[in-house]
Short mmCIF file of C-alpha atoms in Angstrom, two decimals:
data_model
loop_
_atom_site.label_atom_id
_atom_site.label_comp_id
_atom_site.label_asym_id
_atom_site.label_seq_id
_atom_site.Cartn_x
_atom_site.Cartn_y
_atom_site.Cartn_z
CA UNK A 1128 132.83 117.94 96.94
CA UNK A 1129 130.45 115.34 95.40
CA UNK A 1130 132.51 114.79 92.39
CA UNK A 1131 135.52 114.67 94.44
CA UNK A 1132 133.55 111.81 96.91
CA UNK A 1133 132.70 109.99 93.76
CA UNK A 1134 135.82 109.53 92.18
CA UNK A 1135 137.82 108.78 95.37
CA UNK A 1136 135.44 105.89 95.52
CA UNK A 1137 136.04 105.00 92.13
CA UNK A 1138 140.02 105.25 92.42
CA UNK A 1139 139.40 102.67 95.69
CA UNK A 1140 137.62 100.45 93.34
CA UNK A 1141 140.26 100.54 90.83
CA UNK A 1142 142.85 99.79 93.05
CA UNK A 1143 141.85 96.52 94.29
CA UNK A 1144 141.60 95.01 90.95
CA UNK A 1145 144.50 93.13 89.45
CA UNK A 1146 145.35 91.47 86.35
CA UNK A 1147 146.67 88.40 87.82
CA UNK A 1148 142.72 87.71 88.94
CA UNK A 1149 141.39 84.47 86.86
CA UNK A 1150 138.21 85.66 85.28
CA UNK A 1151 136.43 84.21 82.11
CA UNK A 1152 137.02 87.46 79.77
CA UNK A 1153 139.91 89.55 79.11
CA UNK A 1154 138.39 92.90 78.43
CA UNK A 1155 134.96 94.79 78.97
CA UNK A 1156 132.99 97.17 77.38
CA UNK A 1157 131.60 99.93 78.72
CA UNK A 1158 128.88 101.17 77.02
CA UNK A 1159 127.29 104.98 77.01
CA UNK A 1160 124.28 106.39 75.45
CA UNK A 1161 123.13 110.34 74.82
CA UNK A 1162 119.60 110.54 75.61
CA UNK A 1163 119.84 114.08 73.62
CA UNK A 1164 119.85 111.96 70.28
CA UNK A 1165 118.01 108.97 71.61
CA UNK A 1166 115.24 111.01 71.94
CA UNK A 1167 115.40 112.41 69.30
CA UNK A 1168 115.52 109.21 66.95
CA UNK A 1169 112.83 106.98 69.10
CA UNK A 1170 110.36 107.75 71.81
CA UNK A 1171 111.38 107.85 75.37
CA UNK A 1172 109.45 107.86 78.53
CA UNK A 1173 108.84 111.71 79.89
CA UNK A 1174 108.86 110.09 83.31
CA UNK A 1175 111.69 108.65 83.23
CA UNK A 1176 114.40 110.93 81.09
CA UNK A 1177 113.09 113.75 83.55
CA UNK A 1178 114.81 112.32 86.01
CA UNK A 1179 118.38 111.85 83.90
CA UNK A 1180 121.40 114.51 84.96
CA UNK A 1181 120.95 116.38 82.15
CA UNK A 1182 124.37 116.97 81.21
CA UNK A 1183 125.65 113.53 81.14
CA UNK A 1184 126.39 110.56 79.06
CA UNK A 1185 124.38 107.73 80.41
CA UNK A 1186 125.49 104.43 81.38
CA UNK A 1187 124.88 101.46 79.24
CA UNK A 1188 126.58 99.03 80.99
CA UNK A 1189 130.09 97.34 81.75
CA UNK A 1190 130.15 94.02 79.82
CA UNK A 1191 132.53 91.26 80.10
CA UNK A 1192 134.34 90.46 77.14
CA UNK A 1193 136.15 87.81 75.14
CA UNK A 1194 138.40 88.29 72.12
CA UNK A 1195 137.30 86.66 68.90
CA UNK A 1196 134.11 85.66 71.10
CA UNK A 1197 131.78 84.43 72.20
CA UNK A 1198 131.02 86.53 75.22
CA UNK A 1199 129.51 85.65 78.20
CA UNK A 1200 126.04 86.30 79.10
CA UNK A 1201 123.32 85.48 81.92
CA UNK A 1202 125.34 83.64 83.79
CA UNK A 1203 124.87 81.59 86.99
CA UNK A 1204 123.57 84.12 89.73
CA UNK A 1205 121.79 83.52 92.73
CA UNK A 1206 120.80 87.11 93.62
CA UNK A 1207 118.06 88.23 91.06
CA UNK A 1208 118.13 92.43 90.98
CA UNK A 1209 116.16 94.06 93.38
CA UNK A 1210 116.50 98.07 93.20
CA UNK A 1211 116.64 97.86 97.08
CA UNK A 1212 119.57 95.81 97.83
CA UNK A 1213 121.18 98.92 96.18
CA UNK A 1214 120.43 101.02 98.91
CA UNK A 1215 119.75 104.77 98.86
CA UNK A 1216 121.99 106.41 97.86
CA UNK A 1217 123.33 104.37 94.92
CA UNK A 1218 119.81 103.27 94.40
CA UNK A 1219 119.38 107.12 93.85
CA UNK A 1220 122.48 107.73 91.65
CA UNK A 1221 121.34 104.74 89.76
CA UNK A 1222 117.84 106.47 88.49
CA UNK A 1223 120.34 109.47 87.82
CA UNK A 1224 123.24 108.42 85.85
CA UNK A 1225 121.75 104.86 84.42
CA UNK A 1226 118.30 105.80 83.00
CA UNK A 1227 117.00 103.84 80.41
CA UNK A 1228 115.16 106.32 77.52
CA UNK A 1229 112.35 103.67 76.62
CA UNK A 1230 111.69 100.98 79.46
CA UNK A 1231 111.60 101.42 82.91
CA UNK A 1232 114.18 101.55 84.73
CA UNK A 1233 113.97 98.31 86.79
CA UNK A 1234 113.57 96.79 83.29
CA UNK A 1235 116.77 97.87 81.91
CA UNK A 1236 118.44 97.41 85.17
CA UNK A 1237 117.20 94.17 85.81
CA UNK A 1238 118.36 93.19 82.12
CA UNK A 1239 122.01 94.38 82.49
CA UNK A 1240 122.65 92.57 85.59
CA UNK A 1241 121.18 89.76 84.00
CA UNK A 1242 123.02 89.62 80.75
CA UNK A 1243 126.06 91.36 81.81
CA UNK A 1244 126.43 91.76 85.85
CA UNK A 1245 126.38 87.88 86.70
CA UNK A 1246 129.10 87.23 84.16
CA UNK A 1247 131.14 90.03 86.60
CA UNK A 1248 134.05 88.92 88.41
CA UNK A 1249 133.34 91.30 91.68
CA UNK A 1250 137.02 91.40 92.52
CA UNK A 1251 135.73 93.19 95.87
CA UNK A 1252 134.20 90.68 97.26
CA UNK A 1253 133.87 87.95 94.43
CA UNK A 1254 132.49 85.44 97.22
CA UNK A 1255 129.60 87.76 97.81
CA UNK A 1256 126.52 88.00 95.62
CA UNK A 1257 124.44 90.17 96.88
CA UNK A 1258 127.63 92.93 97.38
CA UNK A 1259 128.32 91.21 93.71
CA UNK A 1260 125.21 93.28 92.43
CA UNK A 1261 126.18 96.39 94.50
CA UNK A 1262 129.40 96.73 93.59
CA UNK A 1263 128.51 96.32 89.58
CA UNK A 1264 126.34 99.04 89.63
CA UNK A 1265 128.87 101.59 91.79
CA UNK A 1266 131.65 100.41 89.59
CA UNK A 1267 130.25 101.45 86.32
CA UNK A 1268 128.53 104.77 87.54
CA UNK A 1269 131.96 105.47 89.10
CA UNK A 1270 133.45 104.82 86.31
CA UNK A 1271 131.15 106.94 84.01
CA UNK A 1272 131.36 110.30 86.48
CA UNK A 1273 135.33 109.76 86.34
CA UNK A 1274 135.17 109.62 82.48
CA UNK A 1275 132.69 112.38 81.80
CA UNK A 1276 131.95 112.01 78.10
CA UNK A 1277 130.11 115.35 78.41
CA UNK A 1278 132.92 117.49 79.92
CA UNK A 1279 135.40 115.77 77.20
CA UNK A 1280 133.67 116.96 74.50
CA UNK A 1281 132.29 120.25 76.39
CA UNK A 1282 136.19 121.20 77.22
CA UNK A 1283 136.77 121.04 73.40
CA UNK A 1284 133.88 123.15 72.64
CA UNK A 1285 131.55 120.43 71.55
CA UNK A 1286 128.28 120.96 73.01
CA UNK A 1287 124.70 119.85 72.40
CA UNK A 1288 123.04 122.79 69.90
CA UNK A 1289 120.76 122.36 67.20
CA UNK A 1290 123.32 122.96 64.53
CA UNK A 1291 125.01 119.98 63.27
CA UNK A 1292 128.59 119.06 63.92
CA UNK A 1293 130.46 117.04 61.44
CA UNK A 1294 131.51 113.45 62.79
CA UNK A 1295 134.92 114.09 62.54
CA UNK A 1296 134.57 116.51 65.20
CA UNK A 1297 133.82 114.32 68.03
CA UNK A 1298 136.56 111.72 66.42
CA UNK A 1299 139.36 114.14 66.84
CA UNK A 1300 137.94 115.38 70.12
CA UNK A 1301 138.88 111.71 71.34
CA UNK A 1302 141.84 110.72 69.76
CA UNK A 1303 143.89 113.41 71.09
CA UNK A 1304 142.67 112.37 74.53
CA UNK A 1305 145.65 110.92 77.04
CA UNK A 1306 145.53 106.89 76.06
CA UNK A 1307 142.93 107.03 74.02
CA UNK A 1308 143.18 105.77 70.40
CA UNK A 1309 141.20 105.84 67.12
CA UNK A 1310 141.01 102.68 67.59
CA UNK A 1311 139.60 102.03 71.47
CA UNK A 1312 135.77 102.98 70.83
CA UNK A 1313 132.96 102.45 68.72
CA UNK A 1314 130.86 105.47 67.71
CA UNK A 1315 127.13 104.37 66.93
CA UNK A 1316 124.47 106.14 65.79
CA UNK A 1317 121.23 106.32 65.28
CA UNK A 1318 118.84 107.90 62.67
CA UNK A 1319 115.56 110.26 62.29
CA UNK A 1320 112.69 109.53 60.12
CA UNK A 1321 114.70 112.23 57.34
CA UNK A 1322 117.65 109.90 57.71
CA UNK A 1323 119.31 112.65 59.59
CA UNK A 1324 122.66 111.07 61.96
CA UNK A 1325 122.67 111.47 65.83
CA UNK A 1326 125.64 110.60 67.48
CA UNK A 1327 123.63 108.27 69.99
CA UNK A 1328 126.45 106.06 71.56
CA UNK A 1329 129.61 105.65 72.95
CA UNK A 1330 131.31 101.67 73.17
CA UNK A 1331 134.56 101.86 74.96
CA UNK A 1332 137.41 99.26 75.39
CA UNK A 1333 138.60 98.53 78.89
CA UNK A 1334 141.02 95.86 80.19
CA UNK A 1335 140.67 94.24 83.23
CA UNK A 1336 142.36 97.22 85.19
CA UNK A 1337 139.24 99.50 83.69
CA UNK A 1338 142.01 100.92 81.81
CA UNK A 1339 141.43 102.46 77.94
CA UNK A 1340 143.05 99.77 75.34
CA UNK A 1341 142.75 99.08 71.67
CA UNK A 1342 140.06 97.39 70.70
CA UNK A 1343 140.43 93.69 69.36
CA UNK A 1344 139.76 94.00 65.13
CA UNK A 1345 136.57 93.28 64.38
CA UNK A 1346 134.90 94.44 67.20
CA UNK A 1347 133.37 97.69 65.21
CA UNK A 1348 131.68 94.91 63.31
CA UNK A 1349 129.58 93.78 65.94
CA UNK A 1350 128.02 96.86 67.15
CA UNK A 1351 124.55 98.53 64.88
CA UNK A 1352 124.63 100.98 63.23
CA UNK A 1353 128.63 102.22 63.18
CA UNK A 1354 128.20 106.34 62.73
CA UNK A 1355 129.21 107.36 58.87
CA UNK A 1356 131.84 110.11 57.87
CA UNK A 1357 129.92 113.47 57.42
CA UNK A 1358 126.85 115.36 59.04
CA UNK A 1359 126.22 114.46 62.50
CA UNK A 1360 123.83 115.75 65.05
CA UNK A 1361 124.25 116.32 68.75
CA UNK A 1362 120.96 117.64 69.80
CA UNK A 1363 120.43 118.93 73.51
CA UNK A 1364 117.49 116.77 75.82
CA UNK A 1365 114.59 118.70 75.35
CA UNK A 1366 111.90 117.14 76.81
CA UNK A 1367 109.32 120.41 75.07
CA UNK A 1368 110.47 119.37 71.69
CA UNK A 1369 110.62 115.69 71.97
CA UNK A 1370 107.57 113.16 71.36
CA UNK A 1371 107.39 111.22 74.64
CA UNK A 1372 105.07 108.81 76.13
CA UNK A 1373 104.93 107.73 80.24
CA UNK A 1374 104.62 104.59 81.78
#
């Protein structure tokens, strides 16, 4: 029923974009991490991946875009974040589906809107900052829940395990995916002190419509550390297993 909730309120959101809007980018990113390899590569914060749905990709952000660059970032905003003007429940959903792996997450909240959320064209109500922030934050959770990176790969028998997978795997798992293309993400990953590969993160092409499309060339270029052919690790969050620290 929640699921169901969630993506009716995500299909509402879609529909009352449209491409005719004027906005100063013509395409987004929407960026996902796994915490499952983060935390396996870097050390997270006990208190806060805890809290994480534990089967879940977690959001990175939606950022505004411009082909061939340069994008647009901390814009003009008069509503600095505040976790409250989220309210409860999205405030709560928020420390769920968005939770940073090494900062708190005001921090990393407070840095996406920043960089990424005041560049945002609400196209709700685009007259309206404070909904402005609101409406960022439910669009790209909404978004994320409707995509389900997890149950993509799950459905296809791809699941976190100790063993290794081989990149390829989680390539093919995608490109046979309705719309998508081998060329509409960016897989990044990231690396353990044996120089072992985790696939770590997830960059995704949108247009305006939050619809999949082909990347512009050269974007792959401009994201770290671009996962290499071969072994490739997608390790489970294991919080027993994992060096943390708290905050």
């Amino acid at each position: 029923m929640a699921r169901s909730l969630h993506l009716a309120l995500f299909i509402a959101l879609t529909l009352s974009i449209t491409s005719s809007q004027v906005v100063p980018y013509d395409f987004y990113v929407f960026a996902t991490f796994w915490l499952g390899s983060v935390c396996r590569t870097t050390q997270c914060l006990a208190n806060q991946t805890s809290k994480a749905a534990p089967n879940f990709w977690m959001v990175h952000g939606l950022w505004p875009q411009i082909s061939g660059g340069p994008n647009p970032a901390f814009c003009t905003n008069t509503t600095a974040f505040d976790p409250n003007l989220l309210g409860p429940q999205l405030l709560n959903m928020t420390n769920t589906f968005w939770v940073s792996a090494n900062t708190s997450n005001d921090y990393f909240h407070t840095h996406e809107w920043d960089k990424h959320g005041t560049c945002w064209n609400d196209p709700i109500n685009p007259h309206n900052e404070t909904n402005k922030l609101k409406n960022y934050f439910s669009t790209s959770i909404l978004y994320s829940i409707s995509l389900s990176i997890y149950n993509i790969l799950a459905m296809n028998s791809i699941v976190p395990r100790s063993e290794p997978y081989q990149l390829k795997d989680f390539s093919n798992v995608f490109n046979k995916q309705p719309l998508w293309k081998n060329n509409s993400y960016v897989m990044s990953c990231s690396y353990d002190k044996d120089g072992n590969q985790y696939f770590s993160d997830l960059y995704l092409c949108l247009d305006l419509n939050m619809k999949i499309m082909a990347c512009p060339d050269g974007l792959e270029s401009t994201f770290p550390n671009v996962c290499n052919a071969g072994t490739t690790y997608y390790t489970p969050l294991n919080v027993s297993q994992i060096e943390m620290v708290t905050i």
